[in-house]
Short mmCIF file of C-alpha atoms and ligand atoms in Angstrom, two decimals:
data_model
loop_
_atom_site.label_atom_id
_atom_site.label_comp_id
_atom_site.label_asym_id
_atom_site.label_seq_id
_atom_site.Cartn_x
_atom_site.Cartn_y
_atom_site.Cartn_z
CA MET H 1 155.34 2.14 -46.27
CA GLU H 2 155.71 -1.14 -44.43
CA THR H 3 158.52 -3.12 -44.73
CA SER H 4 156.69 -6.23 -46.51
CA ASP H 5 155.76 -3.42 -49.20
CA ARG H 6 159.64 -2.82 -49.98
CA ALA H 7 160.21 -6.69 -50.10
CA LEU H 8 157.26 -6.23 -52.65
CA ALA H 9 159.04 -3.97 -54.89
CA MET H 10 162.29 -5.99 -54.95
CA HIS H 11 160.28 -8.56 -55.90
CA PHE H 12 158.80 -6.86 -58.91
CA LEU H 13 162.34 -5.50 -59.64
CA CYS H 14 164.42 -8.72 -59.62
CA GLY H 15 162.07 -11.67 -58.90
CA ASP H 16 162.03 -13.34 -62.13
CA ARG H 17 166.10 -12.90 -63.01
CA ASP H 18 165.74 -16.94 -62.84
CA TYR H 19 162.93 -17.40 -65.33
CA ASP H 20 164.85 -17.71 -68.20
CA ASP H 21 168.75 -18.41 -69.15
CA ASP H 22 168.67 -15.42 -71.41
CA THR H 23 171.40 -13.01 -70.61
CA ALA H 24 169.41 -10.00 -71.53
CA LEU H 25 168.17 -7.45 -68.77
CA THR H 26 164.92 -6.99 -70.33
CA PRO H 27 162.53 -9.96 -70.94
CA ALA H 28 162.16 -11.05 -74.91
CA LEU H 29 159.14 -10.25 -76.36
CA SER H 30 157.66 -13.36 -77.48
CA GLN H 31 155.10 -13.38 -80.44
CA SER H 32 155.14 -16.90 -81.86
CA LEU H 33 152.00 -18.40 -82.27
CA ASN H 34 153.12 -21.57 -82.17
CA TYR H 35 156.02 -23.40 -81.13
CA ARG H 36 157.91 -26.76 -82.51
CA ILE H 37 157.29 -29.95 -81.03
CA LEU H 38 160.39 -32.04 -80.63
CA GLY H 39 158.95 -35.52 -80.33
CA PRO H 40 156.07 -37.42 -78.02
CA ASP H 41 157.95 -36.75 -74.73
CA HIS H 42 158.24 -33.06 -75.74
CA TYR H 43 154.52 -32.99 -76.57
CA GLU H 44 153.44 -34.29 -73.23
CA GLU H 45 155.08 -31.49 -71.88
CA ILE H 46 154.32 -28.48 -73.76
CA SER H 47 150.67 -29.25 -73.91
CA ALA H 48 150.20 -29.42 -69.99
CA PRO H 49 147.88 -27.11 -68.40
CA MET H 50 149.64 -23.56 -68.38
CA THR H 51 152.61 -24.26 -70.29
CA PRO H 52 153.61 -21.35 -72.25
CA ASN H 53 155.26 -22.75 -75.63
CA PHE H 54 152.81 -24.50 -77.56
CA TYR H 55 149.83 -22.47 -78.94
CA ALA H 56 149.06 -18.86 -77.71
CA ARG H 57 145.38 -19.56 -76.91
CA ARG H 58 147.04 -21.68 -73.90
CA GLY H 59 149.22 -19.13 -72.71
CA ASN H 60 152.70 -17.32 -73.83
CA PRO H 61 155.97 -17.11 -72.21
CA ASN H 62 155.34 -13.21 -71.69
CA SER H 63 152.00 -13.51 -69.87
CA GLN H 64 153.51 -16.40 -67.65
CA ARG H 65 156.25 -14.40 -66.39
CA LEU H 66 153.82 -11.70 -65.42
CA ALA H 67 151.27 -13.95 -64.03
CA ARG H 68 154.33 -15.95 -62.00
CA LEU H 69 155.20 -12.44 -60.54
CA LEU H 70 151.79 -11.31 -59.59
CA ALA H 71 151.25 -14.96 -58.08
CA ALA H 72 154.01 -14.80 -55.80
CA ALA H 73 153.44 -10.79 -54.74
CA GLU H 74 149.58 -11.81 -53.98
CA GLY H 75 150.85 -15.28 -52.11
CA VAL H 76 149.37 -17.77 -54.20
CA GLU H 77 150.75 -20.81 -56.24
CA GLU H 78 149.47 -19.95 -59.95
CA GLY H 79 148.06 -16.92 -62.12
CA MET H 80 147.00 -16.67 -65.63
CA ILE H 81 146.65 -13.62 -67.56
CA PHE H 82 143.57 -12.56 -69.73
CA ALA H 83 142.65 -10.58 -72.72
CA SER H 84 140.94 -8.04 -70.39
CA GLY H 85 139.96 -7.47 -66.61
CA MET H 86 136.09 -8.49 -67.71
CA ALA H 87 137.69 -11.47 -69.69
CA ALA H 88 139.42 -12.61 -66.55
CA ILE H 89 136.07 -12.24 -64.59
CA SER H 90 133.77 -13.76 -66.99
CA THR H 91 136.32 -17.00 -67.50
CA THR H 92 136.44 -17.59 -63.65
CA MET H 93 132.98 -17.39 -63.02
CA MET H 94 132.00 -19.37 -66.07
CA ALA H 95 134.78 -21.80 -64.82
CA LEU H 96 133.37 -22.27 -61.11
CA LEU H 97 129.71 -22.08 -61.75
CA GLN H 98 126.78 -23.79 -63.45
CA ALA H 99 123.20 -23.87 -63.52
CA GLY H 100 121.81 -24.19 -60.07
CA ASP H 101 124.54 -22.55 -58.39
CA HIS H 102 124.01 -19.64 -56.37
CA VAL H 103 126.45 -16.34 -56.31
CA VAL H 104 126.71 -13.45 -53.93
CA ALA H 105 128.07 -10.39 -55.02
CA GLN H 106 128.03 -6.71 -53.71
CA THR H 107 125.86 -3.62 -54.80
CA ASP H 108 128.90 -1.82 -55.60
CA HIS H 109 131.13 -3.53 -58.22
CA TYR H 110 132.69 -2.71 -61.47
CA ILE H 111 130.12 -2.09 -63.90
CA GLY H 112 130.30 -4.99 -65.88
CA THR H 113 130.82 -7.23 -62.88
CA ASN H 114 127.53 -6.15 -61.76
CA GLU H 115 126.33 -6.89 -65.35
CA MET H 116 127.74 -10.20 -64.91
CA THR H 117 126.27 -11.44 -62.09
CA ASN H 118 122.95 -9.44 -62.40
CA THR H 119 122.09 -10.36 -66.03
CA VAL H 120 124.64 -12.87 -67.63
CA LEU H 121 124.72 -15.40 -64.82
CA PRO H 122 121.02 -15.51 -64.10
CA SER H 123 120.45 -15.78 -68.09
CA TYR H 124 122.28 -19.22 -68.04
CA GLY H 125 120.50 -20.47 -64.52
CA VAL H 126 122.67 -19.38 -61.61
CA GLU H 127 121.34 -17.11 -59.43
CA SER H 128 122.56 -14.15 -57.55
CA THR H 129 121.75 -11.98 -54.48
CA VAL H 130 123.72 -8.76 -54.04
CA VAL H 131 124.38 -7.43 -50.79
CA ASP H 132 125.56 -3.94 -48.78
CA GLN H 133 129.25 -5.04 -48.79
CA THR H 134 129.61 -2.89 -45.55
CA SER H 135 127.89 -5.67 -43.77
CA VAL H 136 129.44 -8.82 -43.00
CA GLU H 137 125.84 -9.97 -41.73
CA ALA H 138 124.31 -9.39 -44.76
CA PHE H 139 126.83 -11.70 -46.71
CA GLU H 140 125.98 -14.18 -44.24
CA ARG H 141 122.21 -13.85 -44.65
CA ALA H 142 122.48 -14.05 -48.49
CA ILE H 143 124.29 -17.52 -48.19
CA ARG H 144 122.14 -20.61 -49.11
CA PRO H 145 123.18 -24.55 -49.36
CA ASN H 146 123.84 -23.87 -53.39
CA THR H 147 125.86 -20.75 -52.87
CA LYS H 148 129.28 -21.66 -54.53
CA LEU H 149 131.14 -18.17 -55.21
CA ILE H 150 131.30 -14.89 -53.24
CA MET H 151 132.24 -12.02 -55.24
CA LEU H 152 134.12 -9.45 -53.72
CA GLU H 153 135.74 -5.81 -54.47
CA THR H 154 137.46 -3.28 -52.24
CA PRO H 155 137.42 -0.28 -51.78
CA ALA H 156 134.23 -0.21 -54.32
CA ASN H 157 132.93 2.80 -56.50
CA PRO H 158 131.54 5.15 -56.23
CA LEU H 159 131.27 5.69 -52.54
CA MET H 160 134.69 4.14 -52.14
CA THR H 161 132.98 1.37 -49.55
CA VAL H 162 135.51 -1.11 -48.10
CA THR H 163 134.52 -4.80 -47.67
CA ASP H 164 135.74 -6.48 -44.52
CA LEU H 165 137.74 -9.03 -46.54
CA SER H 166 138.77 -11.47 -43.53
CA ALA H 167 135.35 -11.96 -41.95
CA VAL H 168 134.07 -12.80 -45.19
CA ALA H 169 136.27 -15.09 -46.19
CA ALA H 170 136.13 -17.00 -42.99
CA LEU H 171 132.37 -17.02 -43.08
CA ALA H 172 132.73 -18.61 -46.77
CA ARG H 173 135.57 -21.32 -45.72
CA ASP H 174 133.17 -22.72 -42.97
CA ARG H 175 130.83 -23.48 -45.55
CA GLY H 176 132.94 -24.55 -48.57
CA ILE H 177 132.11 -21.53 -50.74
CA LEU H 178 135.18 -20.02 -52.64
CA THR H 179 135.66 -16.31 -52.57
CA PHE H 180 136.87 -13.82 -55.43
CA CYS H 181 138.00 -10.55 -54.99
CA ASP H 182 138.47 -7.98 -57.31
CA ASN H 183 141.82 -6.25 -56.12
CA THR H 184 142.60 -3.67 -58.85
CA PHE H 185 142.23 -0.54 -57.35
CA ALA H 186 144.35 -1.56 -54.19
CA THR H 187 147.00 -3.56 -56.14
CA PRO H 188 149.20 -6.04 -54.27
CA ILE H 189 151.18 -2.77 -52.91
CA ASN H 190 148.39 -1.59 -51.07
CA GLN H 191 146.33 -4.89 -50.13
CA ARG H 192 146.71 -8.59 -50.51
CA PRO H 193 143.36 -10.09 -50.46
CA ALA H 194 144.92 -13.72 -49.78
CA SER H 195 146.40 -13.49 -46.75
CA HIS H 196 142.89 -12.38 -45.62
CA GLY H 197 142.02 -15.92 -46.39
CA VAL H 198 140.69 -14.99 -50.08
CA ASP H 199 140.63 -17.77 -52.44
CA ILE H 200 141.06 -16.13 -55.83
CA VAL H 201 142.49 -12.70 -56.48
CA MET H 202 141.85 -10.80 -59.97
CA HIS H 203 143.06 -7.68 -61.28
CA SER H 204 142.27 -5.28 -64.30
CA ILE H 205 145.91 -4.91 -65.06
CA SER H 206 144.65 -2.29 -67.59
CA LYS H 207 144.70 0.06 -64.65
CA TYR H 208 147.59 0.31 -62.16
CA ILE H 209 149.67 -2.33 -63.15
CA GLY H 210 149.99 -1.44 -66.91
CA GLY H 211 149.91 2.09 -65.18
CA HIS H 212 150.27 4.03 -68.48
CA HIS H 213 146.98 4.38 -70.27
CA ASP H 214 148.40 1.92 -72.99
CA LEU H 215 147.37 -1.69 -72.53
CA LEU H 216 144.13 -3.80 -71.68
CA GLY H 217 144.53 -7.18 -69.89
CA GLY H 218 143.80 -8.57 -66.80
CA ALA H 219 145.06 -11.81 -64.41
CA VAL H 220 143.57 -14.29 -62.20
CA LEU H 221 145.52 -15.50 -59.24
CA SER H 222 144.95 -18.55 -57.24
CA SER H 223 145.93 -22.17 -56.25
CA ARG H 224 146.89 -24.58 -58.89
CA GLU H 225 143.99 -26.68 -58.37
CA ILE H 226 141.82 -23.87 -59.20
CA MET H 227 143.65 -22.10 -61.85
CA GLU H 228 143.76 -24.95 -63.76
CA ARG H 229 139.63 -25.51 -63.88
CA ILE H 230 139.95 -21.69 -65.03
CA TRP H 231 142.66 -22.52 -67.46
CA ASP H 232 140.67 -25.14 -68.92
CA ARG H 233 137.55 -23.39 -69.41
CA SER H 234 139.91 -20.28 -71.03
CA MET H 235 140.55 -22.89 -73.83
CA VAL H 236 136.96 -22.80 -74.87
CA LEU H 237 135.95 -19.30 -74.53
CA GLY H 238 139.60 -18.06 -75.76
CA SER H 239 140.17 -15.37 -73.15
CA ALA H 240 143.81 -15.68 -72.67
CA GLY H 241 145.75 -12.17 -73.06
CA ALA H 242 148.15 -11.25 -75.84
CA PRO H 243 152.32 -11.46 -75.37
CA PHE H 244 152.92 -7.60 -76.16
CA ASN H 245 150.71 -6.53 -73.69
CA SER H 246 152.23 -8.84 -70.92
CA TRP H 247 155.59 -7.27 -72.10
CA LEU H 248 154.17 -3.89 -71.29
CA ALA H 249 152.50 -4.89 -68.10
CA LEU H 250 155.53 -6.21 -67.17
CA ARG H 251 157.42 -3.18 -67.74
CA GLY H 252 154.76 -1.46 -65.73
CA LEU H 253 155.20 -3.47 -62.80
CA ARG H 254 159.17 -2.65 -62.12
CA THR H 255 157.99 0.78 -61.01
CA LEU H 256 154.21 -0.34 -59.40
CA GLU H 257 155.55 0.31 -56.14
CA LEU H 258 156.89 4.07 -56.84
CA ARG H 259 153.79 4.93 -58.78
CA ILE H 260 151.42 3.81 -56.14
CA GLU H 261 153.20 5.44 -53.33
CA ARG H 262 152.49 8.83 -55.19
CA HIS H 263 149.26 7.78 -55.98
CA ASN H 264 148.61 7.24 -52.57
CA ALA H 265 150.10 10.60 -51.35
CA ASN H 266 148.53 12.40 -54.06
CA ALA H 267 145.06 11.04 -53.57
CA LEU H 268 145.33 11.61 -49.57
CA ALA H 269 146.70 15.21 -49.60
CA LEU H 270 143.75 16.00 -52.51
CA ALA H 271 141.23 14.16 -49.83
CA GLU H 272 142.34 16.44 -46.88
CA MET H 273 142.15 19.59 -48.75
CA LEU H 274 138.80 19.11 -50.17
CA ASP H 275 137.67 17.80 -46.89
CA THR H 276 138.09 21.42 -45.28
CA HIS H 277 137.03 23.26 -49.01
CA SER H 278 134.07 25.18 -48.55
CA ALA H 279 132.93 24.42 -52.07
CA VAL H 280 132.78 20.63 -51.45
CA SER H 281 130.08 19.00 -49.14
CA ARG H 282 131.04 15.55 -48.89
CA VAL H 283 134.44 13.13 -49.33
CA PHE H 284 134.69 9.56 -49.98
CA TYR H 285 138.08 8.22 -49.07
CA PRO H 286 139.24 5.38 -46.91
CA GLY H 287 142.31 6.98 -45.88
CA LEU H 288 140.46 10.13 -44.42
CA ALA H 289 139.80 9.68 -40.39
CA THR H 290 135.75 10.74 -41.29
CA HIS H 291 135.45 7.57 -43.56
CA PRO H 292 133.04 5.25 -41.92
CA GLN H 293 135.34 2.57 -42.82
CA HIS H 294 138.47 4.18 -41.88
CA GLU H 295 139.73 1.74 -39.06
CA LEU H 296 138.77 -1.22 -41.52
CA ALA H 297 140.79 0.20 -44.33
CA ARG H 298 143.77 0.44 -42.01
CA ARG H 299 143.62 -3.06 -40.80
CA GLN H 300 143.40 -4.73 -44.25
CA MET H 301 145.28 -2.25 -46.33
CA SER H 302 148.79 -0.40 -46.32
CA GLY H 303 147.94 2.16 -48.55
CA PHE H 304 144.58 3.79 -49.31
CA GLY H 305 144.83 3.93 -53.41
CA GLY H 306 144.33 6.73 -55.56
CA LEU H 307 141.01 7.24 -55.83
CA LEU H 308 138.39 9.17 -54.71
CA THR H 309 135.02 10.57 -54.93
CA PHE H 310 133.69 13.92 -53.81
CA GLU H 311 130.35 16.40 -54.01
CA LEU H 312 130.54 19.46 -55.41
CA LYS H 313 127.36 21.76 -53.14
CA GLY H 314 126.75 23.69 -56.61
CA GLY H 315 125.55 20.13 -58.17
CA LEU H 316 125.71 19.58 -62.02
CA GLU H 317 126.61 22.91 -63.34
CA ALA H 318 129.47 23.45 -60.47
CA GLY H 319 130.80 20.05 -61.45
CA ARG H 320 131.16 21.09 -65.26
CA ARG H 321 132.90 24.49 -64.57
CA PHE H 322 135.05 22.57 -62.07
CA ILE H 323 136.03 20.09 -65.05
CA GLU H 324 136.38 22.43 -67.64
CA ARG H 325 138.89 24.87 -65.65
CA LEU H 326 141.18 22.09 -64.61
CA THR H 327 144.30 21.98 -66.68
CA VAL H 328 146.25 18.82 -65.39
CA PRO H 329 143.55 15.87 -65.00
CA ASP H 330 142.25 14.75 -68.34
CA ASN H 331 138.35 14.15 -68.29
CA ALA H 332 138.06 10.14 -69.48
CA SER H 333 136.74 7.12 -67.85
CA SER H 334 139.70 4.64 -67.03
CA LEU H 335 141.90 5.35 -64.75
CA GLY H 336 145.02 3.75 -62.72
CA GLY H 337 147.91 5.63 -65.20
CA VAL H 338 150.46 8.26 -64.69
CA ASN H 339 148.26 10.94 -65.47
CA SER H 340 145.11 11.92 -63.31
CA VAL H 341 141.69 11.16 -64.79
CA VAL H 342 138.46 13.04 -63.89
CA MET H 343 134.92 12.64 -64.52
CA GLN H 344 131.21 13.47 -63.31
CA PRO H 345 129.08 10.43 -63.40
CA ALA H 346 125.80 12.44 -63.59
CA ALA H 347 127.12 14.26 -66.51
CA LEU H 348 127.88 11.56 -68.36
CA PHE H 349 125.27 8.97 -67.58
CA GLY H 350 122.60 11.74 -67.05
CA ASN H 351 121.14 11.00 -70.62
CA ARG H 352 120.62 7.35 -70.07
CA LEU H 353 119.42 7.55 -66.53
CA SER H 354 117.08 9.81 -64.12
CA GLU H 355 118.52 11.47 -61.46
CA ASP H 356 116.49 9.13 -59.11
CA ASP H 357 118.16 6.15 -60.56
CA LEU H 358 121.34 8.15 -60.17
CA ARG H 359 120.74 8.52 -56.64
CA LYS H 360 120.27 4.47 -56.40
CA GLN H 361 123.50 3.98 -57.09
CA GLY H 362 124.82 6.69 -54.59
CA ILE H 363 125.72 9.22 -57.40
CA ALA H 364 124.65 12.72 -56.61
CA PRO H 365 124.73 15.47 -59.29
CA GLY H 366 127.80 17.43 -58.57
CA MET H 367 129.77 14.01 -57.55
CA ILE H 368 132.97 13.82 -59.31
CA ARG H 369 135.31 10.78 -59.40
CA PHE H 370 138.93 11.69 -59.35
CA ALA H 371 141.68 9.15 -59.66
CA THR H 372 145.09 10.69 -59.19
CA GLY H 373 148.15 10.14 -61.37
CA ILE H 374 151.82 10.47 -60.07
CA GLU H 375 152.12 14.62 -60.81
CA PRO H 376 153.93 16.59 -57.99
CA THR H 377 151.28 16.90 -55.45
CA GLY H 378 151.77 20.60 -55.11
CA ALA H 379 151.20 20.86 -58.71
CA LEU H 380 148.08 18.78 -58.78
CA LEU H 381 146.82 20.56 -55.44
CA GLU H 382 147.20 23.85 -56.91
CA ASP H 383 145.52 23.28 -60.08
CA VAL H 384 142.27 21.66 -58.32
CA GLY H 385 142.51 25.01 -55.70
CA GLN H 386 142.06 26.98 -58.65
CA ALA H 387 139.35 25.09 -60.48
CA LEU H 388 137.20 25.09 -57.62
CA SER H 389 137.82 29.00 -56.62
C1 PLP T 1 138.36 -1.76 -65.36
C2 PLP T 1 138.01 -2.66 -64.27
C3 PLP T 1 137.23 -4.08 -64.50
C4 PLP T 1 137.63 -4.41 -66.22
O1 PLP T 1 138.55 -4.43 -66.34
P1 PLP T 1 138.80 -4.58 -68.02
O2 PLP T 1 140.54 -4.45 -68.34
O3 PLP T 1 138.76 -3.02 -68.46
O4 PLP T 1 138.32 -5.41 -68.79
C5 PLP T 1 137.05 -4.49 -63.45
N1 PLP T 1 137.28 -4.21 -61.99
C6 PLP T 1 137.61 -2.88 -61.72
C7 PLP T 1 137.92 -2.33 -60.32
C8 PLP T 1 138.10 -2.14 -62.89
O5 PLP T 1 138.18 -1.07 -62.51
#
């Protein structure tokens, strides 16, 4: 790990000590819906944007504390916590876009983001174009005079493609277009998009930041000016996060660096083992030297994350048998917590989508998505080894 990540670990452990004058070692949980108003001057103060002590739709002390720690970690001024990652994405887009505007997004995004840019925004008169995120030229060609926002996500499912953040951010900045990056899979430990020039950073804190499969939440982090616009829209949409989920996420943040270090190590060891295994045809992991964008990933990431995909030569049936025989990972769809989670997209989506449709999304019948947990590396590899044999 680089020194900067150690500094980040210290920030998450001790960076909020002077946020309140409570002498407790851990933050109090503040479930209050509303707060007393001590007079007209106090009202002015507490009703300002993003203050946490007026009414819970406007914010709460636990969410503010979490947002501040995350914003500082990502190197931006302000943040806001939302009810979910999708609440964070949809509120941000509805705050920054209006009918007649145009958005550029990637072909590969989290499924809800695809739905938002490809279906929901057009239904409100916002046009969108999706591009192959491995090509900076494709982003440039897609830009129109009315382009207001470029949506980014890296690395992205299912093929773990990497987007060149510095190059796309520079293109956008020259033209006055905002860039918005979903940094959920990398976390600030492995990648800090704002340091590459991205304007707005987003996390589903339901994943690695929460880290224990027990909370739903989202975060948006940006400049004060942009956050005020997003906060303003969230007042109407009612998308603010709940105190208890932020309190849990704050606890998750204390161990984020430790956990990510193990997630990274487990995924790299597993990718290397699978890469030479006779039952496996292809492995997609940005940390492998054989990944087509490995050099770019090394430039913009300090670790390669806990998520990888691979294809079993035996197809659909081999995938089913593999998952059945595993004893350590759970077969589930959400990821980012302490336990390894595995799923076979073609087996789950096969009832709804034809093999052709799946292939168009890069999903082969024998493809497995593996999100490594923080189990001891040897135990995890041993279990995968026996399930493959
Ligand atoms: C899960 C996820 C989301 C959506 O987050 P929710 O908290 O489930 O709403 C967005 N982006 C990525 C990359 C995700 O993995």
